[in-house]
XYZ file of C-alpha atoms in Angstrom:
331
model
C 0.000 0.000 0.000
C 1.336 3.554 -0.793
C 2.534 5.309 2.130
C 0.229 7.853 4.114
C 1.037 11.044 4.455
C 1.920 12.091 8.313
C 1.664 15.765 10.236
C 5.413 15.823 9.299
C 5.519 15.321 5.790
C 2.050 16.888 4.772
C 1.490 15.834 1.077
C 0.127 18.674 -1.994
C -2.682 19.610 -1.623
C -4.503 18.592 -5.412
C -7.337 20.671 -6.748
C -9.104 20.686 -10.469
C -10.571 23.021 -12.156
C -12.446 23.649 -15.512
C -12.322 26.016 -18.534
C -15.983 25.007 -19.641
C -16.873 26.341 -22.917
C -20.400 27.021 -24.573
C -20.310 26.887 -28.633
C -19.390 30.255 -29.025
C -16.336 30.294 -27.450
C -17.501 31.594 -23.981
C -15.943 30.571 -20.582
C -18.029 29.862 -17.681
C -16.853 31.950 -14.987
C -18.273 31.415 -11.570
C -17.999 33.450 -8.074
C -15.869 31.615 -5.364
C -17.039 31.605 -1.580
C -14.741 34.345 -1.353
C -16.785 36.464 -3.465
C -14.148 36.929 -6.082
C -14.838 35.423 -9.809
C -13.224 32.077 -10.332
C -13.458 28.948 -12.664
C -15.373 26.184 -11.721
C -13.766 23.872 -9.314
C -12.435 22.340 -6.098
C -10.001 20.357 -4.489
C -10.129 16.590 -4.783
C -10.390 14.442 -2.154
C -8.250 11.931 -1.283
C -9.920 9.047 -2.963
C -10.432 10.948 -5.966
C -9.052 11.558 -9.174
C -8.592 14.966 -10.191
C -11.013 14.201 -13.045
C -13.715 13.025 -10.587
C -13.189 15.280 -8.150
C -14.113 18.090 -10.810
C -17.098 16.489 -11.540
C -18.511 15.934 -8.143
C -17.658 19.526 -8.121
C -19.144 20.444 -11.360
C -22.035 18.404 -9.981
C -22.763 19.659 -5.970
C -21.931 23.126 -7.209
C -23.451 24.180 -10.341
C -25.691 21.190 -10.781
C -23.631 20.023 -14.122
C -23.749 16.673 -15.437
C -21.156 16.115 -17.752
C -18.338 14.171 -18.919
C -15.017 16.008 -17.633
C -12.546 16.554 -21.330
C -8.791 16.347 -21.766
C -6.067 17.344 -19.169
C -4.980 20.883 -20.792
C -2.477 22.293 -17.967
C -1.338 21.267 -14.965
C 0.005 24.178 -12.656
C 1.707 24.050 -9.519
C 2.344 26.506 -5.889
C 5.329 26.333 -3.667
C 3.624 26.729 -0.002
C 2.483 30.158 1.707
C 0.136 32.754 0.826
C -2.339 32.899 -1.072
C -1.561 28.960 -1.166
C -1.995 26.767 2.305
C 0.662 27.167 4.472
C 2.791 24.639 4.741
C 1.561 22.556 1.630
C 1.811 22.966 -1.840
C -0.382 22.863 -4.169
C -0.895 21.505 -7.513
C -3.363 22.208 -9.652
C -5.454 20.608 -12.894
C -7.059 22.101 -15.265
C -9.308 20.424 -17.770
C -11.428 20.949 -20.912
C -15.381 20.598 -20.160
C -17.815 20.793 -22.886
C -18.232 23.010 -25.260
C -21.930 22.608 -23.807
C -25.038 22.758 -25.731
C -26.779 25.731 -25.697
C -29.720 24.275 -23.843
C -27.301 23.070 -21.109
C -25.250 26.565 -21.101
C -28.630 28.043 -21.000
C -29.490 26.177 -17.676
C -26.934 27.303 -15.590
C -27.503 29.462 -12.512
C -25.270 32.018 -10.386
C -22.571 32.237 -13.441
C -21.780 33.985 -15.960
C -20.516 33.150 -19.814
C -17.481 35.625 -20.771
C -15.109 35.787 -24.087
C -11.519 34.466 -22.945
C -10.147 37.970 -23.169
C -13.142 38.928 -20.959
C -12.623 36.172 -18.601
C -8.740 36.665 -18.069
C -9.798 40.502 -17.500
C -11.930 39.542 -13.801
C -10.054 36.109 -12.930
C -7.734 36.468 -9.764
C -4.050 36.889 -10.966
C -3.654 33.142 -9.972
C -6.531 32.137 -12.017
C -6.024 34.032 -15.337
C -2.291 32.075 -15.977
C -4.367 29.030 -16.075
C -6.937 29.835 -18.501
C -4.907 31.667 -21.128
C -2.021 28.698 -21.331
C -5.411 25.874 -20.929
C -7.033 27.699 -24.244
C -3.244 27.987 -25.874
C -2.882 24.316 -24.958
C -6.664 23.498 -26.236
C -5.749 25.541 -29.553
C -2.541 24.205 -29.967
C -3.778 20.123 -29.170
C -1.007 20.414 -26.657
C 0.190 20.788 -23.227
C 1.242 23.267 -20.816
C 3.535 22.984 -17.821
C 3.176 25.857 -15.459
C 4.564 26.625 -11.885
C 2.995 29.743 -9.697
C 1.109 30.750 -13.310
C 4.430 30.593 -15.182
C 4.783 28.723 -18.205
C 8.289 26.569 -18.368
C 10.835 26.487 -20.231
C 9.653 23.517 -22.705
C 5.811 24.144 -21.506
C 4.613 22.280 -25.335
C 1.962 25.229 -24.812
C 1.336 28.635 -23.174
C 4.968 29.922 -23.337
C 5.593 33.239 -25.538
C 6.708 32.859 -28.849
C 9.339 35.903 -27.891
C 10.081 34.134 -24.455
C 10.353 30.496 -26.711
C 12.701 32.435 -28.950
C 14.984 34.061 -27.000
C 15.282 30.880 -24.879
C 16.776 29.263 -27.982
C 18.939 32.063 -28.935
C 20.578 32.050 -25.495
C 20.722 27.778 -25.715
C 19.296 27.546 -22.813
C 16.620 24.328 -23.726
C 17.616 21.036 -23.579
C 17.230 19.048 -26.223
C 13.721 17.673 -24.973
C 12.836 20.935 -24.251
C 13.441 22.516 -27.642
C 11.527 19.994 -29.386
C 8.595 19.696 -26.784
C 8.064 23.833 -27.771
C 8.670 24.464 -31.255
C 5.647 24.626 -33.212
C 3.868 22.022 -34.642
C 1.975 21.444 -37.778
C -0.840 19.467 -38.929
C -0.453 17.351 -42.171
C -2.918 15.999 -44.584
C -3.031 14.366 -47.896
C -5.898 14.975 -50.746
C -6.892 13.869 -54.377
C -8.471 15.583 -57.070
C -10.556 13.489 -59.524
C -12.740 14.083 -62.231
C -15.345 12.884 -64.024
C -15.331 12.262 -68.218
C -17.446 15.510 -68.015
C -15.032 17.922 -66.370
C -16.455 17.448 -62.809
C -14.668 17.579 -59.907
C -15.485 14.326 -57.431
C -16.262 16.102 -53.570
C -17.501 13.914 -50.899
C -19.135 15.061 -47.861
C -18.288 14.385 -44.433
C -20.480 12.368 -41.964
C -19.082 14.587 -38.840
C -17.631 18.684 -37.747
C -19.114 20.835 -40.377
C -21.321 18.735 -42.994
C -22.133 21.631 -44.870
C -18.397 22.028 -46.103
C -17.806 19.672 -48.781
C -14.304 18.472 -49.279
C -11.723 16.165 -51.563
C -11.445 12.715 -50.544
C -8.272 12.434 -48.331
C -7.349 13.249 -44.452
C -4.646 13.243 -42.575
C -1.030 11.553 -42.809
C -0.308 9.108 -39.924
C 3.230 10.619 -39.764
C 3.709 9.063 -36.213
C 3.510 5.855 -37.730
C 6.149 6.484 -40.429
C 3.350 6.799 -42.924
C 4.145 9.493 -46.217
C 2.113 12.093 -47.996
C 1.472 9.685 -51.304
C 0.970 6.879 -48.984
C -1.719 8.609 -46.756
C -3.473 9.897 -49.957
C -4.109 6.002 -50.999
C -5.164 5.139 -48.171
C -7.650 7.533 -48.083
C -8.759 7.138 -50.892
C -9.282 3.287 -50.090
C -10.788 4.092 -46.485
C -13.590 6.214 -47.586
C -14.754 5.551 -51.218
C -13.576 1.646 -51.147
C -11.035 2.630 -54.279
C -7.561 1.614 -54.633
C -6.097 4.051 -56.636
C -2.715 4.889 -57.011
C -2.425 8.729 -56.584
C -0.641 10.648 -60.007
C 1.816 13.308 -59.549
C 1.975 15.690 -56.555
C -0.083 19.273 -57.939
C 0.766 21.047 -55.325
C 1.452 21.693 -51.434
C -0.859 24.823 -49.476
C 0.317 26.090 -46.071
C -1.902 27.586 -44.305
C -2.058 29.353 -40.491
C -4.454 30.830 -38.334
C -2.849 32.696 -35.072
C -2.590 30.599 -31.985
C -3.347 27.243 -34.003
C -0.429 24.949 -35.793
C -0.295 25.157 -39.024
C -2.246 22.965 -42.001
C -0.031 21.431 -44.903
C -2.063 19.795 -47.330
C -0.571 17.483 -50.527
C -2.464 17.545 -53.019
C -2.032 14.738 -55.456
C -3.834 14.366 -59.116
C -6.456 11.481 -59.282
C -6.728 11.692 -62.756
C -10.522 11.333 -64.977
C -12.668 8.477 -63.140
C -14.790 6.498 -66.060
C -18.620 5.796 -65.581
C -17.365 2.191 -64.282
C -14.835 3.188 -62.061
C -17.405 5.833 -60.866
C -20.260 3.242 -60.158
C -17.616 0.997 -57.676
C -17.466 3.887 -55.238
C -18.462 2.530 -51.643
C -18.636 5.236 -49.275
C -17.219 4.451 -45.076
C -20.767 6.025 -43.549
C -18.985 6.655 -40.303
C -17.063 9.319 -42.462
C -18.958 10.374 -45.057
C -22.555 10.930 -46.168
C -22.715 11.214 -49.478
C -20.661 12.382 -52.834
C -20.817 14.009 -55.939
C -19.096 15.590 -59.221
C -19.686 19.251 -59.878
C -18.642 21.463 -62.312
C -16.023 24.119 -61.676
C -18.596 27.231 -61.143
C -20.700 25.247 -58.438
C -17.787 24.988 -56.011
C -18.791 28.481 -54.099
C -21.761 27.034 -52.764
C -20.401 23.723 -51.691
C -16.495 24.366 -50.665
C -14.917 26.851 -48.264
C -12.997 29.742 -50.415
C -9.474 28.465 -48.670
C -9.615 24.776 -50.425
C -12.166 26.194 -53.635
C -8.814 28.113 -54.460
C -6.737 24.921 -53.925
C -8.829 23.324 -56.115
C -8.721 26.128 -59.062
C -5.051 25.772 -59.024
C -4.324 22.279 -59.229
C -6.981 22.260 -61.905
C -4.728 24.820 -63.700
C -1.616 23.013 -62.884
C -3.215 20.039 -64.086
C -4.386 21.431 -67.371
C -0.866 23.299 -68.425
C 1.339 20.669 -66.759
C 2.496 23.641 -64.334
C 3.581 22.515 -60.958
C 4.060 21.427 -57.744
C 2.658 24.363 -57.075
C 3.577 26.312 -53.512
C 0.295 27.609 -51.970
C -0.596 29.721 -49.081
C -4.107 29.220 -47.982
C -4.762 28.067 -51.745
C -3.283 31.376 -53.027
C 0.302 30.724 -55.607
């Protein structure tokens, strides 16, 4: 059995707390026993995880039912003020929801701010916690953080600037530099056609289903899979083809502030025959339906980011031009 703690050798004192979102972004802030705003939240009891002590507490205090997310941050206190004397404390901090609106709605006795809002009225111990828990939650990271701080190979929260001029001065460890550099999402695609000029999209059975896409997804690079290899097996996986993809059309980078980057391949699938066409089995649990459209119909089905992608590799395509070097489907 583990050993108890005695009056000499007090252990941490473990709390957890949420960042619960609604589905506009909003953070559920809530107002502490000591009257000051806080995020929802408690310490956990010595029988309890951190993840089920947050939901007792998410349960007994705002009446919340719900299933507690991903560890974002984990941040920890030396002893003394404002923390318990003579114990430190350590604190978790989790990702709850986004809630439905009817569930948001429901809640009593808090109050749903924007993050920038939220950091603006938290405590000065509190606000640390949410803004590296979103940059983690953003990021599909981690972040380390002691007394608010994020460290020195924190995978999420520290400063770009701060991250930088740690490397400049060579002051991470080899661990460290690679647990903070930025990372970047990867993902393979293929454009086909039909005899008649149009362009096969298929529809995804989950996140937005009103954004039609190519047929592709992303490259298992953790399991030493490659961009022309994750492209046929796409392919395979979703309309029950195995086609070997043509030649690469072009790469697109794109980047949205505080999120990694998205590199897309995009690989030519060449003109699909009436036959070839007819053998298409769709995976249901990822995708609904598909279809061939011409060129000028791609406004109303596809996002402008990949409709540009598209226009260029079917320009590449047509005068042999390429790989092409894209930047959110722009040459």
């Amino acid at each position: 059995m583990p050993e108890r703690p005695s009056p000499a050798r007090p252990a941490p004192l473990v709390a957890a707390t949420g960042i619960v979102l609604d589905t506009r972004g909003r953070v559920l802030v809530v107002t502490a026993p000591s009257l000051t705003e806080d995020l929802p939240g408690g310490t956990v009891e010595v029988t309890e995880t951190p993840e089920q002590g947050l939901a007792r507490g998410l349960r007994e205090g705002l009446g919340l039912v719900v299933p507690v997310g991903r560890l974002l941050a984990v941040d920890s206190r030396p002893p003394g003020p404002p923390g318990p004397p003579g114990r430190s404390l350590i604190v978790h901090v989790h990702l709850v929801g986004p809630l439905a609106p009817q569930e948001a709605a429901a809640l009593t006795g808090a109050r749903w701010l924007r993050p920038e809002e939220a950091c603006a009225v938290l405590p000065a111990r509190v606000a640390p916690r949410l803004r590296a828990g979103l940059a983690a939650l953003h990021t599909g990271s981690f972040a380390h953080l002691v007394d608010g701080v994020p460290q020195p190979g924190s995978p999420a929260g520290l400063d770009p600037a701060r991250r930088a001029a740690l490397e400049h001065a060579g002051e991470l460890d080899a661990a460290s530099h690679r647990a903070n550099r930025p990372k970047a999402l990867t993902a393979a695609s293929v454009l086909f056609t039909a005899a008649d000029g149009g362009i096969l999209l298929v529809q995804p059975a989950y996140g937005r289903t009103d954004r039609w896409n190519l047929p592709g997804g992303g490259i298992d690079s953790d399991l030493g899979e490659i961009p022309r290899a994750a492209a046929r097996r796409e392919v395979r996986e979703e309309l029950g083809l195995d086609l070997a993809p043509g030649r690469l059309l072009a790469v697109n980078w794109s980047h949205k502030p505080g999120r990694p980057a998205r590199i897309r391949f995009l690989y030519d699938g060449g003109v699909l025959d009436a036959p070839t066409l007819a053998r298409i089995r769709l995976d249901p649990t990822e995708l609904l339906q598909w279809r061939t459209v011409p060129r000028e119909e791609l406004p109303a089905l596809v996002k402008g980011a990949l409709r540009r992608q598209i226009t260029a590799c079917l320009d590449a395509r047509a005068s042999g031009a390429g790989p092409l070097e894209l930047h959110a489907g722009r040459p």
